[in-house]
Coordinates of C-alpha atoms and ligand atoms in Angstrom, one line a residue:
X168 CA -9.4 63.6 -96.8
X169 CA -5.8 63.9 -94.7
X170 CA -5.0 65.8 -91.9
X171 CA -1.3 66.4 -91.4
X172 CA 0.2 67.7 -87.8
X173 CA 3.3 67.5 -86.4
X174 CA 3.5 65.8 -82.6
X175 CA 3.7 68.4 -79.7
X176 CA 6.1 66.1 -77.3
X177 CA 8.5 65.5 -80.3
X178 CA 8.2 67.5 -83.5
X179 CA 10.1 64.9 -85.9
X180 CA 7.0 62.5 -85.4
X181 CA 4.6 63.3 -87.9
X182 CA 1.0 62.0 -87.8
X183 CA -1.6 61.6 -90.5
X184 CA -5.4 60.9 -90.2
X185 CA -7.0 59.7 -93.7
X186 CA -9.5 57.5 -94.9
X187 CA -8.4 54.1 -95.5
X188 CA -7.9 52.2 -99.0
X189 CA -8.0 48.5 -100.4
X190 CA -4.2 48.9 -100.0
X191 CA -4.2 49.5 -96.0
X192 CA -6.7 46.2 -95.4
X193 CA -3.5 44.0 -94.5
X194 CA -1.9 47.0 -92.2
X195 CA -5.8 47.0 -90.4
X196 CA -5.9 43.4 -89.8
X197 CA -2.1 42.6 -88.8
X198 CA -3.5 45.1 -85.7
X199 CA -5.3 43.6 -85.0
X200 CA -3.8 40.4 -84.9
X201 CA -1.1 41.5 -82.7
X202 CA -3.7 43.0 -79.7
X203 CA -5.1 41.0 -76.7
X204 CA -7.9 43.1 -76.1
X205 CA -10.3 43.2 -79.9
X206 CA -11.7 40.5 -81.2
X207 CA -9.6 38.9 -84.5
X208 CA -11.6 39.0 -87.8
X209 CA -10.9 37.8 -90.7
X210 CA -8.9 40.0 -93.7
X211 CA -11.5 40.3 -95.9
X212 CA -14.1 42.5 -93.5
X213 CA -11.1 44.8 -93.0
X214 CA -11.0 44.9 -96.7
X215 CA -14.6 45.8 -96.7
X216 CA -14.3 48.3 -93.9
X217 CA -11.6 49.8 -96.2
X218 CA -13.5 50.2 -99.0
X219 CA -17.4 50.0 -98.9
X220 CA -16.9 51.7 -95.3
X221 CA -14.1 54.2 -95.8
X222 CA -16.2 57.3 -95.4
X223 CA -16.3 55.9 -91.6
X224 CA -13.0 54.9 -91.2
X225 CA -9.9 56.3 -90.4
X226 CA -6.5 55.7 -90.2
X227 CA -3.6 57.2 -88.1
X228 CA 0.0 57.0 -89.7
X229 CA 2.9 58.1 -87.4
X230 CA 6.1 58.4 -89.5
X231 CA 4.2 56.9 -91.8
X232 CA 3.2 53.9 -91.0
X233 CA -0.1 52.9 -90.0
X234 CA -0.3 52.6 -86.3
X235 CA -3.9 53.1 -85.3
X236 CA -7.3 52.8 -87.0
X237 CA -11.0 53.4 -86.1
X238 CA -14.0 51.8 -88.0
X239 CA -17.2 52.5 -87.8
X240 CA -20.6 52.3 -90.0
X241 CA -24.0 55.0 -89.7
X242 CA -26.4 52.3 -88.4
X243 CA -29.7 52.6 -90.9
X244 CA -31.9 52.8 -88.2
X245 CA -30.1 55.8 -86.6
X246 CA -28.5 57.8 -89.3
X247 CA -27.4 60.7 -87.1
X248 CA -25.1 58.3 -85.7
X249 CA -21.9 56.5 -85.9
X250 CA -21.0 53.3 -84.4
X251 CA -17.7 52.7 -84.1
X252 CA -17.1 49.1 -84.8
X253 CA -13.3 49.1 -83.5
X254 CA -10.7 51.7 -82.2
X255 CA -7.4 50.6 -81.8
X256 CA -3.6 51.9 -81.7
X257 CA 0.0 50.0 -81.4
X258 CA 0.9 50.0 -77.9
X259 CA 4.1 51.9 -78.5
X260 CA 2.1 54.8 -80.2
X261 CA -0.6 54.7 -77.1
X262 CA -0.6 57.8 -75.1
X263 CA -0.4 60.5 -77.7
X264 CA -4.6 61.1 -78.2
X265 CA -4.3 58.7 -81.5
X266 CA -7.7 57.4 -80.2
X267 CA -9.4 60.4 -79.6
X268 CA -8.1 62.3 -82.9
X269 CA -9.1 59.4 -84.9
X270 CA -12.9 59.5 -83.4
X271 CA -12.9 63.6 -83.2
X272 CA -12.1 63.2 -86.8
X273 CA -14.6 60.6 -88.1
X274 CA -17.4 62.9 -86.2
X275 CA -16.2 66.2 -88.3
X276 CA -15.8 64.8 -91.2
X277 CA -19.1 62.6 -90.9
X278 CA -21.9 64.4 -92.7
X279 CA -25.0 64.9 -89.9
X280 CA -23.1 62.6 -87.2
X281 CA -24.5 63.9 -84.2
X282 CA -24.1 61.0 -81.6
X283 CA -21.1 58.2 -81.8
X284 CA -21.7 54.8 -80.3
X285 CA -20.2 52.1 -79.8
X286 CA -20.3 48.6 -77.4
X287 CA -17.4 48.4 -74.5
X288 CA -16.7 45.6 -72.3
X289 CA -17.1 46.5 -68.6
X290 CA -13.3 46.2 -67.6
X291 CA -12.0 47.8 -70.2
X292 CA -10.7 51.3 -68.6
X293 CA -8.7 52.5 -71.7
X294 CA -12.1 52.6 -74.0
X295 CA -13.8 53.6 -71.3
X296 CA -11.6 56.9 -70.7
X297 CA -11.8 57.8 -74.1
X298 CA -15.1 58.2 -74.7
X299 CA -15.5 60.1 -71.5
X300 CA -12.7 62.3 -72.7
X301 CA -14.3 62.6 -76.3
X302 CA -17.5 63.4 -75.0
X303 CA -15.7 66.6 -72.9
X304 CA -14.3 67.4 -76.3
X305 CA -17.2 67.6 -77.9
X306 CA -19.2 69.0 -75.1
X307 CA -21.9 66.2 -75.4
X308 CA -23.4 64.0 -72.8
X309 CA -22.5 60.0 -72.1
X310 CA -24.6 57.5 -71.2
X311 CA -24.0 53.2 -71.1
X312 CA -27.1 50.5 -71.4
X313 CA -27.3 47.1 -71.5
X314 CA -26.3 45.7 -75.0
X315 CA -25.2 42.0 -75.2
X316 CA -25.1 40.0 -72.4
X317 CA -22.1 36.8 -71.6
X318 CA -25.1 34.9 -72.7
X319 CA -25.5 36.1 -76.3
X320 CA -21.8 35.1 -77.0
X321 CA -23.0 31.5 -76.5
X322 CA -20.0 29.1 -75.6
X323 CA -17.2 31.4 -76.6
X324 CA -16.3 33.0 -73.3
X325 CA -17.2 36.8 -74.2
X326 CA -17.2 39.5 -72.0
X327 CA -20.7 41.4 -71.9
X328 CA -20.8 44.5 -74.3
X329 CA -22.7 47.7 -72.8
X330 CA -23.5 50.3 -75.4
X331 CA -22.0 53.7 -75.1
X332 CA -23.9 56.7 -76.9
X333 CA -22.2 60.3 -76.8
X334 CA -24.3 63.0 -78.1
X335 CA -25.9 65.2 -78.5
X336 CA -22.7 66.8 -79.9
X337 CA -22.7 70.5 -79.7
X338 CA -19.3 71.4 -80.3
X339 CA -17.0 69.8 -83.4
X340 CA -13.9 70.8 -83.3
Ligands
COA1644 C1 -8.3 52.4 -76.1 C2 -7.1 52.8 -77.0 C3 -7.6 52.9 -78.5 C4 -6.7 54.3 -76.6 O1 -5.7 54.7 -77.5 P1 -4.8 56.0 -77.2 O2 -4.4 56.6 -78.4 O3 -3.7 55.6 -76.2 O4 -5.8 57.0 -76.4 P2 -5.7 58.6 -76.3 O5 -4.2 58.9 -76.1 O6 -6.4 59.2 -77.4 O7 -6.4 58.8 -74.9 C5 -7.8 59.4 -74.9 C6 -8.2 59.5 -73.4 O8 -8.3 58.2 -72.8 C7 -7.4 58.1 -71.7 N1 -6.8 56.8 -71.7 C8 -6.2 56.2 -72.7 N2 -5.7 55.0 -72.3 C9 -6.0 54.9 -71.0 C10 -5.8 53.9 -70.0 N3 -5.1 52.7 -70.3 N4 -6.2 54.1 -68.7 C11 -6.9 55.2 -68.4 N5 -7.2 56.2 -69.3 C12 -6.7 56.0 -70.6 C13 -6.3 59.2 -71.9 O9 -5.8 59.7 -70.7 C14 -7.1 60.3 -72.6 O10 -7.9 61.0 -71.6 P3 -7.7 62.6 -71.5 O11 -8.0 63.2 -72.9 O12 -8.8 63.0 -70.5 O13 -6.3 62.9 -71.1 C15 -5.8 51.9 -76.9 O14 -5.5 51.8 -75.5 C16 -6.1 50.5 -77.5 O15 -5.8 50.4 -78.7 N6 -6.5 49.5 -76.7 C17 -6.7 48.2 -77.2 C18 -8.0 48.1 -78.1 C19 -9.2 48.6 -77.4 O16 -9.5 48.4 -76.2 N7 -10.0 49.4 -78.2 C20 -11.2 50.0 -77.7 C21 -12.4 49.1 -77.9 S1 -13.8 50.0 -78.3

């Protein structure tokens, strides 16, 4: 599934939204690598999100090359959703709604998704703006709760995690 469109501030930049292959694992995970903000996982869960996860995934080329991805998973125990597991895009393509075409895509191209989730870290303002902005897009209410305290993450350091849950989505496109 690819979406094609050409960029309104300069019309030579193309962007393309698709699903993401075995072949785009490496792209996903040098990303990754290269941000301060995400956690850094290992190559082979990008190369499961890439494959056994594609149908909620997405990835955003610009010129074509891969400069943003969002993954996600419908949790079992709440099938109307999807969790995003991790949004990101290169700081030089930041700015141009990468983020929030990548997520508007994964909900209308997600079969029943009615509610996206995902965990934030209290300071960050960039994740926290685009979910409020998806959730205007979609014309769906947002809410944060408690989800994993400092605590949880043991000796490592982490930043709590409050849950995010947009939905009831009433408008798709
Ligand atoms: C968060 C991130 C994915 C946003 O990517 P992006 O493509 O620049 O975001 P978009 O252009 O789609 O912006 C979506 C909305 O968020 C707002 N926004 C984006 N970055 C922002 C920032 N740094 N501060 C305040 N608002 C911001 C935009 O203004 C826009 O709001 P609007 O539609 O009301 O105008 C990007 O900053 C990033 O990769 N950050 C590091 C990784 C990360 O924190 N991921 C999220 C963890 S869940």
């Amino acid at each position: 599934m690819t979406e094609t469109s050409p960029n309104a501030e300069n019309e030579r930049e193309s962007v393309r939204l698709r699903r993401p292959g075995k072949q785009d694992a490496q792209s996903l995970w040098r990303l990754v690598c290269a941000n301060e903000t995400l956690d850094t996982n290992s190559c082979y869960l990008y190369l499961i999100q890439a494959t056994e996860f594609s149908d909620s995934c997405v990835v955003a080329e610009l010129n074509g090359e891969i400069v943003g991805f969002a993954t996600g998973f419908r949790p079992p125990k709440r099938p109307d959703s999807l969790f995003v597991w991790q949004v990101l895009v290169a700081p030089a393509a930041r700015g141009k709604k990468l983020a929030k075409r990548m997520l508007s895509y994964l909900v209308r191209h997600g079969d029943g998704v009615q509610f996206v989730e995902a965990t934030i870290t209290p300071s960050n303002a960039a994740s926290r703006a685009l979910f409020a902005s998806l959730a205007s897009q979609l014309r769906a209410s947002i809410g944060y709760t408690r989800c994993f305290e400092t605590t949880d993450f043991g000796a490592s350091g982490h930043e709590a995690e409050e849950l995010v849950r947009v939905g009831p989505i009433l408008e798709r496109e």
